[in-house]
Short mmCIF file of C-alpha atoms and ligand atoms in Angstrom, two decimals:
data_model
loop_
_atom_site.label_atom_id
_atom_site.label_comp_id
_atom_site.label_asym_id
_atom_site.label_seq_id
_atom_site.Cartn_x
_atom_site.Cartn_y
_atom_site.Cartn_z
CA MET A 1 -39.76 -77.55 82.92
CA ALA A 2 -41.91 -77.45 86.04
CA ALA A 3 -39.66 -79.81 87.95
CA LEU A 4 -36.97 -77.20 87.87
CA ALA A 5 -38.96 -74.40 89.42
CA LYS A 6 -37.52 -75.16 92.82
CA LYS A 7 -33.99 -73.86 93.02
CA ARG A 8 -31.47 -74.35 95.72
CA PRO A 9 -28.87 -71.63 96.30
CA ALA A 10 -25.46 -72.41 94.90
CA ARG A 11 -23.00 -73.32 97.59
CA HIS A 12 -19.65 -72.62 96.03
CA ARG A 13 -20.06 -69.66 93.84
CA THR A 14 -16.56 -68.26 93.42
CA ARG A 15 -17.37 -65.57 90.92
CA ALA A 16 -20.44 -63.62 90.17
CA THR A 17 -22.18 -64.54 86.93
CA PRO A 18 -25.39 -63.01 85.71
CA SER A 19 -27.11 -66.38 85.77
CA SER A 20 -27.72 -68.12 89.02
CA SER A 21 -27.31 -71.84 88.81
CA SER A 22 -27.80 -74.35 91.55
CA SER A 23 -25.76 -77.49 91.96
CA SER A 24 -28.78 -79.55 90.91
CA ASP A 25 -28.89 -77.51 87.71
CA VAL A 26 -25.28 -78.35 87.08
CA GLU A 27 -25.89 -82.01 87.85
CA ALA A 28 -28.85 -82.19 85.47
CA ALA A 29 -26.86 -80.61 82.67
CA LYS A 30 -23.89 -82.85 83.31
CA ARG A 31 -26.15 -85.87 83.08
CA VAL A 32 -27.38 -84.77 79.64
CA VAL A 33 -23.78 -84.45 78.48
CA SER A 34 -22.66 -87.75 79.94
CA ASP A 35 -25.66 -89.54 78.40
CA LEU A 36 -24.73 -87.93 75.09
CA ARG A 37 -21.12 -89.04 75.47
CA ASP A 38 -22.22 -92.63 76.12
CA ALA A 39 -24.70 -92.73 73.24
CA CYS A 40 -22.17 -91.26 70.77
CA ALA A 41 -19.30 -93.51 71.77
CA THR A 42 -17.38 -95.02 68.87
CA PRO A 43 -14.96 -97.54 70.36
CA ALA A 44 -12.74 -99.57 68.05
CA THR A 45 -15.17 -102.51 68.03
CA THR A 46 -18.01 -100.25 66.85
CA LEU A 47 -15.92 -98.69 64.10
CA ASP A 48 -14.81 -102.10 62.94
CA ALA A 49 -18.42 -103.29 62.79
CA VAL A 50 -19.43 -100.13 60.88
CA ALA A 51 -16.65 -100.67 58.33
CA ALA A 52 -17.69 -104.31 57.89
CA ALA A 53 -21.35 -103.35 57.50
CA MET A 54 -20.35 -100.74 54.90
CA VAL A 55 -18.56 -103.46 52.90
CA GLY A 56 -21.66 -105.67 53.15
CA GLU A 57 -23.95 -102.91 51.88
CA MET A 58 -21.54 -102.06 49.07
CA ASP A 59 -21.54 -105.71 47.98
CA ALA A 60 -25.33 -105.80 48.08
CA GLY A 61 -25.55 -102.57 46.09
CA LEU A 62 -23.33 -103.99 43.35
CA ALA A 63 -25.29 -107.24 43.14
CA ALA A 64 -28.48 -106.01 41.54
CA GLU A 65 -30.04 -102.82 40.23
CA GLY A 66 -32.78 -101.56 42.51
CA GLY A 67 -31.87 -104.01 45.28
CA SER A 68 -32.54 -103.51 48.96
CA SER A 69 -29.20 -101.93 49.83
CA LYS A 70 -29.44 -98.32 50.93
CA VAL A 71 -25.98 -97.79 49.43
CA LYS A 72 -26.97 -97.47 45.79
CA MET A 73 -23.55 -98.03 44.16
CA ILE A 74 -24.35 -96.16 40.95
CA VAL A 75 -22.40 -97.21 37.85
CA THR A 76 -20.94 -93.94 36.49
CA PHE A 77 -19.64 -95.19 33.10
CA VAL A 78 -16.37 -93.43 33.92
CA ASP A 79 -13.73 -96.06 33.18
CA ALA A 80 -10.86 -93.78 32.22
CA LEU A 81 -9.63 -91.20 34.67
CA PRO A 82 -7.37 -88.32 33.72
CA ASN A 83 -3.70 -89.04 34.34
CA GLY A 84 -2.07 -85.65 33.94
CA GLY A 85 -1.09 -86.11 30.29
CA GLU A 86 -4.22 -84.42 28.92
CA GLU A 87 -3.82 -81.35 26.74
CA GLY A 88 -6.09 -78.62 25.47
CA SER A 89 -8.82 -76.28 26.66
CA PHE A 90 -11.91 -77.74 28.25
CA TYR A 91 -15.07 -76.30 29.72
CA ALA A 92 -17.04 -77.37 32.74
CA LEU A 93 -20.40 -76.59 34.20
CA ASP A 94 -21.07 -77.33 37.86
CA LEU A 95 -24.69 -77.42 39.02
CA GLY A 96 -25.53 -78.69 42.46
CA GLY A 97 -26.44 -75.91 44.84
CA THR A 98 -27.75 -72.39 44.71
CA ASN A 99 -25.00 -71.16 42.42
CA PHE A 100 -23.77 -72.77 39.31
CA ARG A 101 -20.32 -72.30 37.95
CA VAL A 102 -18.80 -72.24 34.52
CA LEU A 103 -15.11 -72.97 34.12
CA ARG A 104 -12.53 -73.11 31.45
CA VAL A 105 -9.24 -74.86 32.06
CA ARG A 106 -6.20 -75.15 29.88
CA LEU A 107 -4.16 -78.31 30.31
CA ALA A 108 -0.62 -78.38 29.00
CA GLY A 109 0.10 -82.08 29.39
CA GLY A 110 2.59 -81.71 32.21
CA GLY A 111 0.24 -82.64 35.03
CA GLY A 112 -0.78 -79.21 36.27
CA VAL A 113 -3.51 -76.81 35.24
CA ALA A 114 -1.91 -74.14 33.07
CA GLU A 115 -4.86 -71.79 33.30
CA ARG A 116 -8.20 -71.79 34.97
CA VAL A 117 -10.96 -69.22 34.73
CA ALA A 118 -14.23 -69.59 36.60
CA ARG A 119 -17.42 -67.60 36.87
CA GLU A 120 -20.12 -68.13 39.47
CA VAL A 121 -23.70 -67.38 38.53
CA PRO A 122 -26.56 -67.32 41.05
CA ILE A 123 -29.65 -69.18 39.89
CA PRO A 124 -32.84 -67.11 40.23
CA HIS A 125 -35.20 -68.72 42.74
CA ARG A 126 -38.05 -68.59 40.24
CA LEU A 127 -36.13 -71.09 38.10
CA MET A 128 -35.51 -73.49 40.98
CA SER A 129 -39.10 -73.99 42.08
CA GLY A 130 -42.54 -72.56 41.31
CA ASP A 131 -44.48 -71.91 38.10
CA ASP A 132 -41.57 -70.60 36.05
CA ALA A 133 -39.34 -73.48 37.08
CA THR A 134 -39.54 -75.57 33.94
CA SER A 135 -36.76 -77.65 32.54
CA GLU A 136 -36.68 -75.47 29.44
CA ASN A 137 -36.34 -72.22 31.42
CA LEU A 138 -33.66 -73.61 33.70
CA PHE A 139 -31.46 -75.05 30.96
CA ASP A 140 -32.05 -71.97 28.86
CA PHE A 141 -30.70 -69.80 31.65
CA ILE A 142 -27.68 -72.05 32.14
CA ALA A 143 -26.88 -72.22 28.42
CA SER A 144 -27.20 -68.48 28.07
CA ALA A 145 -24.70 -67.86 30.90
CA LEU A 146 -22.39 -70.46 29.39
CA ALA A 147 -22.59 -68.83 25.94
CA GLU A 148 -21.73 -65.47 27.44
CA PHE A 149 -18.76 -66.94 29.29
CA VAL A 150 -17.45 -68.71 26.18
CA ALA A 151 -17.74 -65.51 24.13
CA ASP A 152 -15.89 -63.51 26.80
CA GLU A 153 -13.18 -66.12 27.20
CA GLU A 154 -12.50 -66.68 23.55
CA GLY A 155 -12.71 -62.99 22.78
CA ARG A 156 -10.20 -62.32 25.54
CA ASP A 157 -7.50 -64.59 24.21
CA GLY A 158 -8.26 -64.07 20.54
CA ASP A 159 -9.53 -67.61 20.22
CA GLY A 160 -12.76 -66.51 18.61
CA GLY A 161 -11.78 -67.11 14.99
CA ASP A 162 -11.48 -70.82 15.47
CA GLY A 163 -15.19 -71.40 15.07
CA GLU A 164 -14.89 -74.85 13.53
CA ARG A 165 -13.09 -76.50 16.44
CA MET A 166 -15.31 -78.70 18.61
CA ARG A 167 -15.23 -77.55 22.20
CA GLU A 168 -15.77 -80.09 24.93
CA LEU A 169 -17.66 -79.64 28.15
CA GLY A 170 -17.89 -81.69 31.33
CA PHE A 171 -21.16 -81.36 33.24
CA THR A 172 -21.19 -81.89 37.01
CA PHE A 173 -24.78 -82.43 38.02
CA SER A 174 -24.96 -83.33 41.71
CA PHE A 175 -28.43 -84.83 41.89
CA PRO A 176 -29.38 -88.51 41.69
CA VAL A 177 -29.15 -89.61 38.06
CA ARG A 178 -29.64 -92.99 36.43
CA GLN A 179 -26.72 -92.90 34.07
CA THR A 180 -26.96 -94.68 30.70
CA SER A 181 -23.55 -93.75 29.27
CA ILE A 182 -20.69 -91.40 30.04
CA ALA A 183 -22.66 -88.53 28.52
CA SER A 184 -26.28 -89.30 29.22
CA GLY A 185 -28.44 -89.85 32.25
CA LYS A 186 -31.96 -89.36 33.48
CA LEU A 187 -32.78 -87.35 36.55
CA ILE A 188 -34.29 -89.60 39.23
CA ARG A 189 -35.37 -86.80 41.58
CA TRP A 190 -34.34 -83.35 42.65
CA THR A 191 -32.88 -82.69 46.09
CA LYS A 192 -31.83 -79.55 47.99
CA ALA A 193 -33.74 -76.45 46.86
CA PHE A 194 -34.69 -77.66 43.38
CA ALA A 195 -38.16 -78.71 42.23
CA VAL A 196 -38.36 -78.49 38.44
CA ASP A 197 -40.93 -81.18 37.97
CA ASP A 198 -40.85 -81.66 34.21
CA ALA A 199 -37.10 -82.38 34.32
CA VAL A 200 -37.57 -85.58 36.32
CA GLY A 201 -37.10 -88.58 34.06
CA GLU A 202 -35.54 -86.39 31.38
CA ASP A 203 -32.04 -86.85 29.96
CA VAL A 204 -30.27 -83.86 31.46
CA VAL A 205 -27.49 -83.86 28.87
CA ALA A 206 -29.97 -83.81 25.97
CA ALA A 207 -31.80 -80.93 27.66
CA LEU A 208 -28.57 -78.98 28.14
CA GLN A 209 -27.33 -79.74 24.64
CA ALA A 210 -30.61 -78.52 23.12
CA ALA A 211 -30.45 -75.27 25.09
CA MET A 212 -26.83 -74.80 24.05
CA SER A 213 -27.76 -75.09 20.37
CA LYS A 214 -30.45 -72.48 20.88
CA HIS A 215 -27.79 -70.12 22.22
CA GLY A 216 -25.47 -70.66 19.28
CA LEU A 217 -23.10 -73.08 20.98
CA HIS A 218 -23.11 -75.45 18.01
CA ASN A 219 -19.45 -76.25 18.34
CA MET A 220 -19.60 -77.46 21.89
CA ARG A 221 -20.27 -81.04 22.90
CA VAL A 222 -21.17 -82.31 26.37
CA SER A 223 -18.66 -85.15 26.59
CA ALA A 224 -19.15 -86.22 30.21
CA LEU A 225 -21.88 -86.16 32.83
CA ILE A 226 -20.63 -86.71 36.39
CA ASN A 227 -21.40 -85.77 39.99
CA ASP A 228 -19.19 -83.96 42.52
CA THR A 229 -17.81 -87.15 44.05
CA VAL A 230 -16.65 -88.46 40.69
CA GLY A 231 -15.22 -85.03 39.88
CA THR A 232 -13.20 -85.15 43.08
CA LEU A 233 -11.91 -88.63 42.20
CA ALA A 234 -10.90 -87.38 38.74
CA THR A 235 -9.11 -84.39 40.25
CA GLY A 236 -7.29 -86.60 42.74
CA SER A 237 -6.33 -89.01 40.00
CA TYR A 238 -5.10 -86.22 37.73
CA TYR A 239 -2.59 -85.14 40.35
CA ASP A 240 -1.75 -88.56 41.79
CA ASP A 241 -1.99 -91.92 40.00
CA ASP A 242 -2.42 -93.78 43.28
CA THR A 243 -5.79 -92.16 43.97
CA VAL A 244 -8.29 -94.96 44.63
CA ALA A 245 -11.29 -93.18 46.14
CA ALA A 246 -12.83 -89.77 46.76
CA VAL A 247 -14.99 -88.52 49.60
CA ILE A 248 -17.20 -85.45 49.87
CA LEU A 249 -17.49 -83.97 53.36
CA GLY A 250 -19.45 -80.77 52.86
CA THR A 251 -23.13 -79.99 53.14
CA GLY A 252 -23.69 -83.68 52.48
CA THR A 253 -21.41 -86.68 52.33
CA ASN A 254 -20.73 -89.20 49.59
CA ALA A 255 -17.90 -91.33 48.21
CA ALA A 256 -16.76 -92.73 44.88
CA TYR A 257 -14.05 -95.25 44.14
CA ILE A 258 -12.49 -97.31 41.39
CA GLU A 259 -13.94 -100.83 41.21
CA SER A 260 -12.94 -103.70 38.98
CA THR A 261 -15.67 -104.50 36.49
CA ASN A 262 -15.81 -108.19 37.38
CA ALA A 263 -16.93 -107.21 40.91
CA ILE A 264 -19.98 -105.38 39.49
CA ALA A 265 -22.56 -108.12 39.06
CA LYS A 266 -25.27 -105.69 38.07
CA LEU A 267 -23.42 -104.28 35.02
CA SER A 268 -26.05 -104.65 32.31
CA SER A 269 -23.61 -105.34 29.50
CA PRO A 270 -20.23 -107.03 29.59
CA PRO A 271 -17.45 -104.45 29.96
CA ALA A 272 -16.20 -105.00 26.39
CA GLU A 273 -19.56 -103.94 24.97
CA LEU A 274 -19.37 -100.74 26.99
CA GLY A 275 -16.12 -100.03 25.24
CA ASN A 276 -14.33 -100.62 28.51
CA SER A 277 -10.70 -101.44 28.09
CA SER A 278 -9.46 -100.74 31.60
CA ASN A 279 -11.51 -103.41 33.39
CA THR A 280 -12.30 -100.81 35.99
CA MET A 281 -15.27 -98.57 36.58
CA VAL A 282 -15.88 -95.66 38.89
CA ILE A 283 -18.73 -96.35 41.30
CA ASN A 284 -20.64 -93.49 42.93
CA THR A 285 -21.54 -95.18 46.20
CA GLU A 286 -24.17 -92.69 47.48
CA TRP A 287 -22.94 -93.83 50.90
CA GLY A 288 -24.92 -91.08 52.64
CA GLY A 289 -27.82 -93.54 52.54
CA PHE A 290 -25.92 -96.13 54.58
CA ASP A 291 -27.71 -97.42 57.67
CA SER A 292 -26.72 -100.04 60.21
CA PRO A 293 -27.68 -101.04 63.74
CA PHE A 294 -24.01 -100.46 64.63
CA LEU A 295 -24.31 -96.70 64.02
CA PRO A 296 -24.40 -94.95 67.39
CA THR A 297 -27.50 -92.77 67.39
CA THR A 298 -29.27 -90.66 69.99
CA GLU A 299 -32.69 -89.21 70.71
CA TYR A 300 -31.43 -86.02 69.01
CA ASP A 301 -30.67 -87.86 65.77
CA GLN A 302 -34.08 -89.46 65.82
CA ALA A 303 -35.82 -86.12 66.26
CA LEU A 304 -33.69 -84.50 63.57
CA ASP A 305 -34.53 -87.31 61.17
CA ALA A 306 -38.25 -87.23 61.94
CA GLU A 307 -38.38 -83.47 61.23
CA SER A 308 -36.22 -83.66 58.10
CA LEU A 309 -37.27 -83.45 54.44
CA ASN A 310 -36.34 -87.13 53.99
CA PRO A 311 -37.22 -89.08 57.16
CA GLY A 312 -35.72 -92.55 57.34
CA GLU A 313 -33.23 -91.76 54.59
CA GLN A 314 -29.58 -90.66 54.50
CA THR A 315 -28.95 -91.92 58.03
CA TYR A 316 -25.14 -91.96 57.73
CA GLU A 317 -25.17 -88.49 56.16
CA LYS A 318 -27.27 -87.10 59.03
CA LEU A 319 -24.66 -88.31 61.55
CA ILE A 320 -21.73 -86.89 59.61
CA SER A 321 -22.26 -83.98 57.28
CA GLY A 322 -22.16 -80.22 57.63
CA LEU A 323 -25.84 -79.66 57.06
CA TYR A 324 -26.62 -81.48 60.31
CA LEU A 325 -23.87 -81.23 62.96
CA GLY A 326 -24.92 -77.75 64.06
CA ASP A 327 -28.51 -78.81 64.45
CA ILE A 328 -27.56 -81.85 66.54
CA VAL A 329 -25.64 -79.58 68.93
CA ARG A 330 -28.60 -77.19 69.07
CA ARG A 331 -30.90 -80.04 70.06
CA VAL A 332 -28.60 -81.04 72.92
CA LEU A 333 -28.49 -77.44 74.15
CA LEU A 334 -32.28 -77.31 73.96
CA LYS A 335 -32.49 -80.41 76.12
CA ILE A 336 -30.16 -78.85 78.68
CA SER A 337 -32.25 -75.71 78.72
CA THR A 338 -35.31 -77.78 79.66
CA LYS A 339 -33.43 -79.49 82.49
CA SER A 340 -31.54 -76.56 83.98
CA SER A 341 -31.23 -72.80 83.91
CA LEU A 342 -27.56 -72.87 82.89
CA LEU A 343 -28.45 -71.59 79.43
CA GLY A 344 -30.46 -68.71 80.71
CA GLY A 345 -33.82 -70.50 81.04
CA GLY A 346 -36.82 -68.54 79.86
CA ASP A 347 -36.75 -67.59 76.21
CA THR A 348 -36.02 -70.65 74.08
CA ASP A 349 -37.46 -69.36 70.79
CA LEU A 350 -34.16 -69.48 69.03
CA LEU A 351 -33.12 -72.74 70.64
CA THR A 352 -36.19 -74.38 69.14
CA THR A 353 -35.51 -73.01 65.65
CA ARG A 354 -34.05 -75.60 63.29
CA PHE A 355 -30.67 -74.89 61.74
CA VAL A 356 -30.07 -71.56 63.57
CA LEU A 357 -26.84 -73.05 64.84
CA THR A 358 -24.65 -74.09 61.91
CA THR A 359 -21.67 -76.40 61.61
CA PRO A 360 -19.30 -73.44 61.08
CA ASP A 361 -20.62 -72.11 64.45
CA VAL A 362 -19.86 -75.47 66.06
CA SER A 363 -16.41 -75.38 64.52
CA SER A 364 -15.65 -71.86 65.84
CA MET A 365 -16.79 -72.78 69.35
CA HIS A 366 -14.85 -76.04 69.28
CA HIS A 367 -11.66 -74.20 68.29
CA ASP A 368 -12.09 -71.38 70.82
CA GLU A 369 -8.75 -70.94 72.55
CA THR A 370 -9.45 -67.70 74.41
CA PRO A 371 -8.98 -68.19 78.17
CA ASP A 372 -12.58 -67.26 78.97
CA LEU A 373 -14.12 -68.93 75.89
CA ALA A 374 -15.20 -65.58 74.53
CA ILE A 375 -16.02 -67.00 71.10
CA VAL A 376 -18.40 -69.51 72.64
CA ALA A 377 -20.03 -66.67 74.60
CA ASP A 378 -20.37 -64.64 71.39
CA LYS A 379 -21.88 -67.49 69.39
CA LEU A 380 -24.36 -68.36 72.13
CA ALA A 381 -25.42 -64.73 72.34
CA GLU A 382 -25.49 -64.02 68.63
CA LYS A 383 -27.09 -67.24 67.41
CA LEU A 384 -29.23 -68.36 70.35
CA ASN A 385 -29.69 -65.22 72.43
CA ILE A 386 -28.14 -67.02 75.40
CA ARG A 387 -26.20 -64.55 77.55
CA GLY A 388 -24.35 -64.50 80.84
CA THR A 389 -23.24 -68.13 80.87
CA SER A 390 -20.57 -69.23 83.32
CA LEU A 391 -17.19 -70.42 82.12
CA GLU A 392 -18.10 -73.90 83.29
CA THR A 393 -21.23 -73.86 81.13
CA ARG A 394 -19.24 -72.66 78.13
CA ARG A 395 -16.78 -75.50 78.68
CA MET A 396 -19.71 -77.85 78.59
CA VAL A 397 -20.84 -76.41 75.26
CA VAL A 398 -17.37 -77.03 73.85
CA GLU A 399 -17.53 -80.60 75.08
CA ILE A 400 -20.85 -81.12 73.29
CA CYS A 401 -19.31 -79.83 70.06
CA ASP A 402 -16.42 -82.20 70.60
CA ILE A 403 -18.65 -85.22 71.17
CA VAL A 404 -20.76 -84.56 68.07
CA ALA A 405 -17.81 -83.75 65.77
CA THR A 406 -15.78 -86.67 67.05
CA ARG A 407 -18.55 -89.15 66.34
CA SER A 408 -18.89 -87.69 62.85
CA ALA A 409 -15.17 -87.80 62.06
CA ARG A 410 -14.74 -91.33 63.42
CA LEU A 411 -17.73 -92.65 61.48
CA ALA A 412 -16.42 -91.02 58.30
CA ALA A 413 -13.07 -92.73 58.88
CA ALA A 414 -14.83 -96.08 59.34
CA GLY A 415 -16.55 -95.59 55.97
CA ILE A 416 -13.23 -94.91 54.29
CA VAL A 417 -11.76 -98.04 55.86
CA GLY A 418 -14.80 -99.93 54.52
CA ILE A 419 -14.00 -98.78 50.97
CA LEU A 420 -10.30 -99.63 51.37
CA ARG A 421 -11.21 -103.11 52.60
CA LYS A 422 -13.65 -103.54 49.74
CA ILE A 423 -10.86 -103.01 47.22
CA GLY A 424 -8.19 -104.84 49.20
CA ARG A 425 -6.18 -101.76 50.09
CA GLY A 426 -4.51 -100.76 53.33
CA GLY A 427 -4.09 -104.30 54.68
CA ALA A 428 -1.02 -105.27 56.68
CA GLY A 429 0.89 -106.73 53.73
CA ASP A 430 -0.15 -104.12 51.16
CA GLU A 431 2.94 -102.22 50.05
CA ARG A 432 1.09 -99.90 47.66
CA ARG A 433 0.39 -96.22 48.29
CA SER A 434 -3.31 -95.43 48.46
CA VAL A 435 -4.62 -91.90 48.08
CA VAL A 436 -8.11 -90.75 49.01
CA ALA A 437 -9.08 -87.34 47.61
CA VAL A 438 -11.42 -85.32 49.80
CA ASP A 439 -13.42 -82.20 49.02
CA GLY A 440 -15.94 -80.20 51.03
CA GLY A 441 -16.11 -77.40 53.54
CA LEU A 442 -16.41 -79.66 56.59
CA PHE A 443 -13.09 -81.34 55.89
CA GLU A 444 -11.41 -78.23 54.56
CA HIS A 445 -12.32 -75.77 57.32
CA TYR A 446 -12.93 -77.82 60.47
CA ALA A 447 -9.39 -78.62 61.65
CA LYS A 448 -10.34 -80.71 64.68
CA PHE A 449 -12.69 -82.78 62.53
CA ARG A 450 -9.96 -83.39 59.99
CA GLN A 451 -7.37 -84.29 62.62
CA CYS A 452 -9.76 -86.68 64.32
CA MET A 453 -10.64 -88.37 61.03
CA GLU A 454 -6.98 -88.82 60.19
CA SER A 455 -6.00 -90.16 63.61
CA THR A 456 -8.95 -92.57 63.52
CA LEU A 457 -7.77 -93.89 60.17
CA GLU A 458 -4.39 -94.55 61.71
CA GLU A 459 -6.00 -96.21 64.70
CA MET A 460 -8.06 -98.50 62.44
CA LEU A 461 -5.39 -99.33 59.87
CA GLY A 462 -2.39 -99.51 62.18
CA GLU A 463 0.57 -97.19 62.02
CA GLU A 464 2.43 -99.02 59.28
CA ALA A 465 -0.47 -99.31 56.84
CA ALA A 466 -1.58 -95.76 57.64
CA ALA A 467 1.84 -94.49 56.61
CA ARG A 468 1.03 -95.60 53.03
CA MET A 469 -2.43 -94.00 53.11
CA PHE A 470 -2.77 -90.38 52.08
CA ILE A 471 -5.79 -88.18 52.53
CA LYS A 472 -5.50 -85.27 50.12
CA LEU A 473 -7.63 -82.20 49.87
CA ALA A 474 -8.82 -81.92 46.26
CA ASN A 475 -9.98 -78.36 46.30
CA ASP A 476 -12.93 -77.75 44.01
CA GLY A 477 -12.81 -81.29 42.67
CA SER A 478 -16.39 -80.79 41.65
CA GLY A 479 -15.78 -78.12 39.00
CA LEU A 480 -12.29 -78.94 37.86
CA GLY A 481 -13.09 -82.67 37.80
CA ALA A 482 -15.76 -82.23 35.13
CA ALA A 483 -13.28 -80.51 32.82
CA LEU A 484 -10.73 -83.25 33.51
CA VAL A 485 -13.18 -86.07 32.78
CA ALA A 486 -14.18 -84.23 29.58
CA ALA A 487 -10.47 -84.17 28.71
CA ALA A 488 -10.07 -87.87 29.45
CA TYR A 489 -13.05 -88.59 27.16
CA SER A 490 -12.02 -86.05 24.56
CA GLN A 491 -12.84 -87.16 21.05
CA SER A 492 -10.52 -84.76 19.33
P1 ADP B 1 -21.27 -78.21 49.14
O1 ADP B 1 -21.08 -79.44 49.95
O2 ADP B 1 -22.63 -77.63 49.30
O3 ADP B 1 -20.84 -78.34 47.73
P2 ADP B 1 -18.95 -77.07 50.42
O4 ADP B 1 -18.10 -78.18 50.02
O5 ADP B 1 -18.43 -75.69 50.26
O6 ADP B 1 -20.35 -77.06 49.74
O7 ADP B 1 -19.32 -77.31 51.93
C1 ADP B 1 -20.14 -76.41 52.59
C2 ADP B 1 -20.43 -77.00 53.94
O8 ADP B 1 -19.21 -77.14 54.67
C3 ADP B 1 -21.32 -76.13 54.75
O9 ADP B 1 -22.66 -76.58 54.65
C4 ADP B 1 -20.82 -76.31 56.16
O10 ADP B 1 -21.59 -77.28 56.80
C5 ADP B 1 -19.42 -76.84 56.03
N1 ADP B 1 -18.49 -75.80 56.44
C6 ADP B 1 -18.15 -74.67 55.78
N2 ADP B 1 -17.28 -73.94 56.51
C7 ADP B 1 -17.07 -74.61 57.65
C8 ADP B 1 -16.30 -74.38 58.84
N3 ADP B 1 -15.57 -73.29 59.00
N4 ADP B 1 -16.35 -75.31 59.79
C9 ADP B 1 -17.10 -76.40 59.66
N5 ADP B 1 -17.86 -76.67 58.60
C10 ADP B 1 -17.84 -75.80 57.61
MG1 MG B 2 -19.44 -79.07 46.57
#
């Protein structure tokens, strides 16, 4: 920026660094960071208001289908969760990103998973979008890979002769679906890298089942259609009966929980007609869409949103999840580079490129424990072509990572407290254990994020109540969960 052309010599330079920075440079940069710290602050009062607003939006989402709440509260038709007593072999298919996975698990009834075999298959780009990307081609490809996997598996353990037995498959399809029963649902819209236009509005289970028949899988039935959040809840519940909710903290964020049917005003039929005997129903909140004036947002969040594929949507997700944290940090660094020469000045090509800095980069810099912050230096050089920063500047970068990750972790904790309040868990007099199953790379790999989320939960719930609250990593809840729900809904 022109205003910065005039540089004063640094007065107290104690060590030579390749970049020359004046004290006004340092002041300008410090101001950006302190403004960021103020705008991202999440004091107890804010978190409490966020949790309360989350409860309000959840209530509104349960009141009526297609209401104004941005928290959609999708009825999943899952009313029976696996409890560990399930037995038999079950298949699962997990479609939600660039790879899809096929799994086979053998359950022996004793609570564990006796055997689990998985295969990951990349989906050709031509089937995800473009002229070849038709529903028929996509499901044909999936069914063909599934058929191959089944043949290999059953050939391997000599199971092939049992051709009459009906095999059951759980299908995790992590796109917005209007579900009509446990094993049927129509695609509302694609997200992520998918654009298979003729599949929108189609029953994805019917499409898969038809393709399976074409590939000779006549003895396999799709017995459950779920998303990754519900799969994580099922996995948590399989291992621990006190599991009440599940949260995804990965590329995106979402949550599911067990609700009592009489709290779901928008249920189209009375629970008995749905065959519901448990009086409970899993709700897929789609909480990533949550928005509230209490959410602490910055100019960087506004710019990120405006340039995103879905402006004005998924506000909570954009403050929290792995797809975005790196890009928020990048935007702050870009701002500093326009106000000072601490980040090398000059060439900002990379600093203006969206998503060049990822959340795993932020995590590595945040965890850098080398005395001279060598990892930060490496990341800045490798990802942003910023070289020769002073130690003080690198410390500032770590602080920015800390501010952005802390806001994310604390807001995620507030959402969890919202769900617990919604179902009357975790209050002062509640003696019950409550388990929340969590899956996703952000939670799994970003230790400081995870620690901050857990300590914030304790801060919000109080030490005593927090001692009965357990956050459990449900690794690969998405794939395993589909097989477990299929087992819980097994008709054999
Ligand atoms: P998905 O959510 O797409 O199913 P994952 O649960 O594997 O996939 O989460 C992947 C996301 O987790 C990445 O987009 C990234 O943001 C985040 N992530 C992965 N590794 C790390 C890490 N080391 N530190 C922080 N975040 C990470
Ligand atoms: Mg996932």
